[in-house]
């Protein structure tokens, strides 16, 4: 190709350089590949503490308040445990019980909310001061009724933009594993 003028040659060179740069950037995006990001327990704990205390009413009979969440990673089973202080009140008889509840669940990714949630939640331990065995069982049933819904609605972690974008590439979380001190999330380039 011959250029009639210097301006046309410069414009052509600029366009070709821009096209080459775009091609290089798009090929780099495919080279980025899988990323693994470690989310320390302390980072998860900080985010969770901002969502507490939680207050719920169950069957218009029970007032429930959950405070002081404490996370623990169960690396053997890829589950996470959450211990919370609990107060259960029966306003009709003006009675309150204080204690603690420990639940555990399997970690799942919620792509719609860009979050990590607990699924298959079970109560591992429940203890209330001043409650006899019959009352403990009753309070455990109340906790069972609340736990699954509460944990389904409570994200343990919400991904930030810097988690989902890297080197100009959009990523999606695809897998979660636990270590003794962190979650390791695997991200793959979005297709």
PDB file of C-alpha atoms in Angstrom:
ATOM      1  CA  UNK A   1       0.000   0.000   0.000  1.00  0.00           C
ATOM      2  CA  UNK A   2       1.285   3.442  -0.826  1.00  0.00           C
ATOM      3  CA  UNK A   3       0.377   6.511   1.134  1.00  0.00           C
ATOM      4  CA  UNK A   4      -0.459   9.729  -0.724  1.00  0.00           C
ATOM      5  CA  UNK A   5       0.168  11.883   2.205  1.00  0.00           C
ATOM      6  CA  UNK A   6       1.938  11.736   5.441  1.00  0.00           C
ATOM      7  CA  UNK A   7      -1.323  12.243   7.415  1.00  0.00           C
ATOM      8  CA  UNK A   8      -2.948   9.194   5.809  1.00  0.00           C
ATOM      9  CA  UNK A   9       0.091   7.066   6.587  1.00  0.00           C
ATOM     10  CA  UNK A  10       0.050   8.159  10.230  1.00  0.00           C
ATOM     11  CA  UNK A  11      -3.703   7.506  10.506  1.00  0.00           C
ATOM     12  CA  UNK A  12      -3.304   4.063   8.949  1.00  0.00           C
ATOM     13  CA  UNK A  13      -0.396   3.234  11.299  1.00  0.00           C
ATOM     14  CA  UNK A  14      -2.415   4.393  14.302  1.00  0.00           C
ATOM     15  CA  UNK A  15      -5.441   2.256  13.325  1.00  0.00           C
ATOM     16  CA  UNK A  16      -3.244  -0.788  12.753  1.00  0.00           C
ATOM     17  CA  UNK A  17      -1.522  -0.282  16.132  1.00  0.00           C
ATOM     18  CA  UNK A  18      -4.910   0.053  17.850  1.00  0.00           C
ATOM     19  CA  UNK A  19      -6.172  -3.146  16.206  1.00  0.00           C
ATOM     20  CA  UNK A  20      -2.991  -4.975  17.181  1.00  0.00           C
ATOM     21  CA  UNK A  21      -3.324  -3.723  20.782  1.00  0.00           C
ATOM     22  CA  UNK A  22      -6.946  -4.913  20.920  1.00  0.00           C
ATOM     23  CA  UNK A  23      -5.936  -8.319  19.590  1.00  0.00           C
ATOM     24  CA  UNK A  24      -3.141  -8.596  22.147  1.00  0.00           C
ATOM     25  CA  UNK A  25      -5.438  -7.596  25.003  1.00  0.00           C
ATOM     26  CA  UNK A  26      -8.084 -10.118  24.001  1.00  0.00           C
ATOM     27  CA  UNK A  27      -5.493 -12.883  23.733  1.00  0.00           C
ATOM     28  CA  UNK A  28      -4.096 -11.884  27.147  1.00  0.00           C
ATOM     29  CA  UNK A  29      -7.576 -12.262  28.621  1.00  0.00           C
ATOM     30  CA  UNK A  30      -7.615 -15.899  27.587  1.00  0.00           C
ATOM     31  CA  UNK A  31      -4.132 -16.381  29.047  1.00  0.00           C
ATOM     32  CA  UNK A  32      -5.122 -15.139  32.510  1.00  0.00           C
ATOM     33  CA  UNK A  33      -6.857 -18.454  33.268  1.00  0.00           C
ATOM     34  CA  UNK A  34      -8.045 -19.713  36.629  1.00  0.00           C
ATOM     35  CA  UNK A  35      -7.381 -17.629  39.745  1.00  0.00           C
ATOM     36  CA  UNK A  36      -7.487 -18.724  43.355  1.00  0.00           C
ATOM     37  CA  UNK A  37      -8.177 -16.088  45.978  1.00  0.00           C
ATOM     38  CA  UNK A  38      -7.686 -16.712  49.677  1.00  0.00           C
ATOM     39  CA  UNK A  39     -10.248 -15.083  51.958  1.00  0.00           C
ATOM     40  CA  UNK A  40      -8.872 -15.110  55.515  1.00  0.00           C
ATOM     41  CA  UNK A  41     -11.228 -15.966  58.344  1.00  0.00           C
ATOM     42  CA  UNK A  42     -10.643 -12.490  59.828  1.00  0.00           C
ATOM     43  CA  UNK A  43     -12.015 -10.851  56.655  1.00  0.00           C
ATOM     44  CA  UNK A  44     -15.121 -13.053  56.768  1.00  0.00           C
ATOM     45  CA  UNK A  45     -15.534 -12.370  60.493  1.00  0.00           C
ATOM     46  CA  UNK A  46     -15.359  -8.586  60.003  1.00  0.00           C
ATOM     47  CA  UNK A  47     -18.019  -8.667  57.295  1.00  0.00           C
ATOM     48  CA  UNK A  48     -20.313 -10.877  59.334  1.00  0.00           C
ATOM     49  CA  UNK A  49     -20.043  -8.768  62.490  1.00  0.00           C
ATOM     50  CA  UNK A  50     -21.425  -5.771  60.587  1.00  0.00           C
ATOM     51  CA  UNK A  51     -24.685  -7.690  60.000  1.00  0.00           C
ATOM     52  CA  UNK A  52     -25.319  -8.376  63.692  1.00  0.00           C
ATOM     53  CA  UNK A  53     -27.261  -8.196  65.983  1.00  0.00           C
ATOM     54  CA  UNK A  54     -30.109 -10.022  64.270  1.00  0.00           C
ATOM     55  CA  UNK A  55     -33.597  -9.763  65.714  1.00  0.00           C
ATOM     56  CA  UNK A  56     -36.401 -12.029  64.564  1.00  0.00           C
ATOM     57  CA  UNK A  57     -39.930 -12.835  65.680  1.00  0.00           C
ATOM     58  CA  UNK A  58     -41.167 -16.381  65.263  1.00  0.00           C
ATOM     59  CA  UNK A  59     -44.832 -17.396  65.305  1.00  0.00           C
ATOM     60  CA  UNK A  60     -45.653 -14.111  67.097  1.00  0.00           C
ATOM     61  CA  UNK A  61     -44.689 -15.929  70.297  1.00  0.00           C
ATOM     62  CA  UNK A  62     -40.902 -15.821  70.346  1.00  0.00           C
ATOM     63  CA  UNK A  63     -38.573 -12.855  70.196  1.00  0.00           C
ATOM     64  CA  UNK A  64     -35.112 -13.963  69.162  1.00  0.00           C
ATOM     65  CA  UNK A  65     -31.923 -11.921  69.221  1.00  0.00           C
ATOM     66  CA  UNK A  66     -28.600 -13.253  67.939  1.00  0.00           C
ATOM     67  CA  UNK A  67     -25.353 -11.428  68.731  1.00  0.00           C
ATOM     68  CA  UNK A  68     -21.563 -11.903  68.726  1.00  0.00           C
ATOM     69  CA  UNK A  69     -21.098 -14.213  65.723  1.00  0.00           C
ATOM     70  CA  UNK A  70     -17.911 -16.302  65.738  1.00  0.00           C
ATOM     71  CA  UNK A  71     -16.871 -18.200  62.611  1.00  0.00           C
ATOM     72  CA  UNK A  72     -14.763 -21.348  62.521  1.00  0.00           C
ATOM     73  CA  UNK A  73     -13.653 -23.209  59.420  1.00  0.00           C
ATOM     74  CA  UNK A  74     -14.085 -26.967  59.449  1.00  0.00           C
ATOM     75  CA  UNK A  75     -11.513 -27.905  56.821  1.00  0.00           C
ATOM     76  CA  UNK A  76     -12.051 -31.639  57.112  1.00  0.00           C
ATOM     77  CA  UNK A  77     -15.590 -31.432  55.756  1.00  0.00           C
ATOM     78  CA  UNK A  78     -15.520 -28.136  53.789  1.00  0.00           C
ATOM     79  CA  UNK A  79     -18.112 -26.791  56.197  1.00  0.00           C
ATOM     80  CA  UNK A  80     -18.161 -23.658  58.293  1.00  0.00           C
ATOM     81  CA  UNK A  81     -19.392 -23.283  61.869  1.00  0.00           C
ATOM     82  CA  UNK A  82     -21.065 -20.203  63.294  1.00  0.00           C
ATOM     83  CA  UNK A  83     -21.493 -19.732  67.048  1.00  0.00           C
ATOM     84  CA  UNK A  84     -23.788 -16.952  68.244  1.00  0.00           C
ATOM     85  CA  UNK A  85     -24.998 -15.683  71.581  1.00  0.00           C
ATOM     86  CA  UNK A  86     -28.771 -16.002  71.694  1.00  0.00           C
ATOM     87  CA  UNK A  87     -31.630 -14.537  73.643  1.00  0.00           C
ATOM     88  CA  UNK A  88     -35.061 -16.112  73.282  1.00  0.00           C
ATOM     89  CA  UNK A  89     -37.972 -14.315  74.852  1.00  0.00           C
ATOM     90  CA  UNK A  90     -41.577 -15.267  75.410  1.00  0.00           C
ATOM     91  CA  UNK A  91     -43.312 -11.876  75.753  1.00  0.00           C
ATOM     92  CA  UNK A  92     -46.615 -13.476  76.844  1.00  0.00           C
ATOM     93  CA  UNK A  93     -45.095 -14.767  80.072  1.00  0.00           C
ATOM     94  CA  UNK A  94     -42.293 -12.181  80.195  1.00  0.00           C
ATOM     95  CA  UNK A  95     -39.575 -14.808  80.282  1.00  0.00           C
ATOM     96  CA  UNK A  96     -36.141 -14.689  78.608  1.00  0.00           C
ATOM     97  CA  UNK A  97     -33.453 -17.314  78.197  1.00  0.00           C
ATOM     98  CA  UNK A  98     -29.865 -16.521  77.301  1.00  0.00           C
ATOM     99  CA  UNK A  99     -27.424 -18.956  75.820  1.00  0.00           C
ATOM    100  CA  UNK A 100     -25.547 -19.842  72.674  1.00  0.00           C
ATOM    101  CA  UNK A 101     -26.197 -21.654  69.437  1.00  0.00           C
ATOM    102  CA  UNK A 102     -23.641 -23.257  67.123  1.00  0.00           C
ATOM    103  CA  UNK A 103     -24.670 -24.114  63.586  1.00  0.00           C
ATOM    104  CA  UNK A 104     -22.666 -25.473  60.705  1.00  0.00           C
ATOM    105  CA  UNK A 105     -23.312 -25.607  57.004  1.00  0.00           C
ATOM    106  CA  UNK A 106     -21.863 -26.423  53.635  1.00  0.00           C
ATOM    107  CA  UNK A 107     -20.514 -23.435  51.736  1.00  0.00           C
ATOM    108  CA  UNK A 108     -22.246 -22.545  48.468  1.00  0.00           C
ATOM    109  CA  UNK A 109     -21.808 -19.838  45.855  1.00  0.00           C
ATOM    110  CA  UNK A 110     -24.802 -17.651  45.035  1.00  0.00           C
ATOM    111  CA  UNK A 111     -24.036 -16.189  41.601  1.00  0.00           C
ATOM    112  CA  UNK A 112     -27.128 -13.973  41.589  1.00  0.00           C
ATOM    113  CA  UNK A 113     -26.019 -12.184  44.766  1.00  0.00           C
ATOM    114  CA  UNK A 114     -22.237 -12.521  44.208  1.00  0.00           C
ATOM    115  CA  UNK A 115     -22.051 -14.065  47.667  1.00  0.00           C
ATOM    116  CA  UNK A 116     -21.062 -17.091  49.712  1.00  0.00           C
ATOM    117  CA  UNK A 117     -23.873 -18.625  51.756  1.00  0.00           C
ATOM    118  CA  UNK A 118     -24.383 -21.583  54.085  1.00  0.00           C
ATOM    119  CA  UNK A 119     -26.513 -24.477  52.892  1.00  0.00           C
ATOM    120  CA  UNK A 120     -27.557 -27.737  54.560  1.00  0.00           C
ATOM    121  CA  UNK A 121     -27.475 -25.952  57.902  1.00  0.00           C
ATOM    122  CA  UNK A 122     -27.689 -28.023  61.053  1.00  0.00           C
ATOM    123  CA  UNK A 123     -27.592 -27.134  64.727  1.00  0.00           C
ATOM    124  CA  UNK A 124     -24.489 -28.631  66.305  1.00  0.00           C
ATOM    125  CA  UNK A 125     -24.924 -27.297  69.840  1.00  0.00           C
ATOM    126  CA  UNK A 126     -27.519 -25.315  71.740  1.00  0.00           C
ATOM    127  CA  UNK A 127     -27.376 -24.296  75.367  1.00  0.00           C
ATOM    128  CA  UNK A 128     -29.559 -21.928  77.415  1.00  0.00           C
ATOM    129  CA  UNK A 129     -28.945 -20.945  81.014  1.00  0.00           C
ATOM    130  CA  UNK A 130     -31.691 -21.716  83.496  1.00  0.00           C
ATOM    131  CA  UNK A 131     -33.666 -23.918  81.100  1.00  0.00           C
ATOM    132  CA  UNK A 132     -34.513 -27.486  82.077  1.00  0.00           C
ATOM    133  CA  UNK A 133     -34.219 -30.364  79.573  1.00  0.00           C
ATOM    134  CA  UNK A 134     -37.798 -30.001  78.336  1.00  0.00           C
ATOM    135  CA  UNK A 135     -37.334 -26.265  77.781  1.00  0.00           C
ATOM    136  CA  UNK A 136     -33.948 -26.888  76.060  1.00  0.00           C
ATOM    137  CA  UNK A 137     -35.705 -29.235  73.587  1.00  0.00           C
ATOM    138  CA  UNK A 138     -38.424 -26.643  73.013  1.00  0.00           C
ATOM    139  CA  UNK A 139     -35.850 -23.913  72.413  1.00  0.00           C
ATOM    140  CA  UNK A 140     -33.950 -26.230  70.058  1.00  0.00           C
ATOM    141  CA  UNK A 141     -37.133 -26.677  67.993  1.00  0.00           C
ATOM    142  CA  UNK A 142     -37.530 -22.895  67.818  1.00  0.00           C
ATOM    143  CA  UNK A 143     -33.908 -22.582  66.699  1.00  0.00           C
ATOM    144  CA  UNK A 144     -34.376 -25.288  64.051  1.00  0.00           C
ATOM    145  CA  UNK A 145     -37.332 -23.391  62.622  1.00  0.00           C
ATOM    146  CA  UNK A 146     -35.346 -20.205  62.338  1.00  0.00           C
ATOM    147  CA  UNK A 147     -31.883 -21.448  61.419  1.00  0.00           C
ATOM    148  CA  UNK A 148     -32.395 -22.632  57.857  1.00  0.00           C
ATOM    149  CA  UNK A 149     -34.198 -19.485  56.691  1.00  0.00           C
ATOM    150  CA  UNK A 150     -31.863 -17.169  58.555  1.00  0.00           C
ATOM    151  CA  UNK A 151     -28.714 -18.740  57.135  1.00  0.00           C
ATOM    152  CA  UNK A 152     -30.176 -18.849  53.623  1.00  0.00           C
ATOM    153  CA  UNK A 153     -30.757 -15.086  53.812  1.00  0.00           C
ATOM    154  CA  UNK A 154     -27.453 -14.207  55.493  1.00  0.00           C
ATOM    155  CA  UNK A 155     -24.445 -13.948  53.165  1.00  0.00           C
ATOM    156  CA  UNK A 156     -21.210 -14.921  54.889  1.00  0.00           C
ATOM    157  CA  UNK A 157     -19.285 -12.920  52.290  1.00  0.00           C
ATOM    158  CA  UNK A 158     -20.158 -10.683  49.347  1.00  0.00           C
ATOM    159  CA  UNK A 159     -17.643 -10.481  46.525  1.00  0.00           C
ATOM    160  CA  UNK A 160     -16.184  -7.067  45.758  1.00  0.00           C
ATOM    161  CA  UNK A 161     -15.511  -5.756  42.253  1.00  0.00           C
ATOM    162  CA  UNK A 162     -11.786  -6.405  42.677  1.00  0.00           C
ATOM    163  CA  UNK A 163     -12.609 -10.085  43.319  1.00  0.00           C
ATOM    164  CA  UNK A 164     -14.599 -10.335  40.080  1.00  0.00           C
ATOM    165  CA  UNK A 165     -12.361  -8.271  37.755  1.00  0.00           C
ATOM    166  CA  UNK A 166      -8.666  -8.818  37.189  1.00  0.00           C
ATOM    167  CA  UNK A 167      -6.374  -7.647  34.378  1.00  0.00           C
ATOM    168  CA  UNK A 168      -9.382  -6.371  32.447  1.00  0.00           C
ATOM    169  CA  UNK A 169     -11.102  -9.764  32.583  1.00  0.00           C
ATOM    170  CA  UNK A 170     -14.483 -10.558  34.164  1.00  0.00           C
ATOM    171  CA  UNK A 171     -14.310 -13.597  36.476  1.00  0.00           C
ATOM    172  CA  UNK A 172     -16.956 -15.795  38.102  1.00  0.00           C
ATOM    173  CA  UNK A 173     -16.465 -17.845  41.284  1.00  0.00           C
ATOM    174  CA  UNK A 174     -16.734 -21.568  40.573  1.00  0.00           C
ATOM    175  CA  UNK A 175     -15.507 -23.445  43.660  1.00  0.00           C
ATOM    176  CA  UNK A 176     -14.883 -23.023  47.397  1.00  0.00           C
ATOM    177  CA  UNK A 177     -12.450 -24.980  49.563  1.00  0.00           C
ATOM    178  CA  UNK A 178     -11.497 -24.461  53.189  1.00  0.00           C
ATOM    179  CA  UNK A 179      -8.146 -24.433  54.919  1.00  0.00           C
ATOM    180  CA  UNK A 180      -7.660 -24.108  58.690  1.00  0.00           C
ATOM    181  CA  UNK A 181      -7.544 -20.292  58.438  1.00  0.00           C
ATOM    182  CA  UNK A 182      -9.197 -19.246  55.166  1.00  0.00           C
ATOM    183  CA  UNK A 183     -11.577 -19.953  52.336  1.00  0.00           C
ATOM    184  CA  UNK A 184      -9.967 -20.482  48.957  1.00  0.00           C
ATOM    185  CA  UNK A 185     -12.258 -19.410  46.137  1.00  0.00           C
ATOM    186  CA  UNK A 186     -11.527 -20.478  42.565  1.00  0.00           C
ATOM    187  CA  UNK A 187     -12.429 -17.938  39.873  1.00  0.00           C
ATOM    188  CA  UNK A 188     -12.602 -18.643  36.151  1.00  0.00           C
ATOM    189  CA  UNK A 189     -12.878 -16.151  33.295  1.00  0.00           C
ATOM    190  CA  UNK A 190     -16.519 -15.508  32.392  1.00  0.00           C
ATOM    191  CA  UNK A 191     -17.555 -17.092  29.123  1.00  0.00           C
TER     192      UNK A 191
END
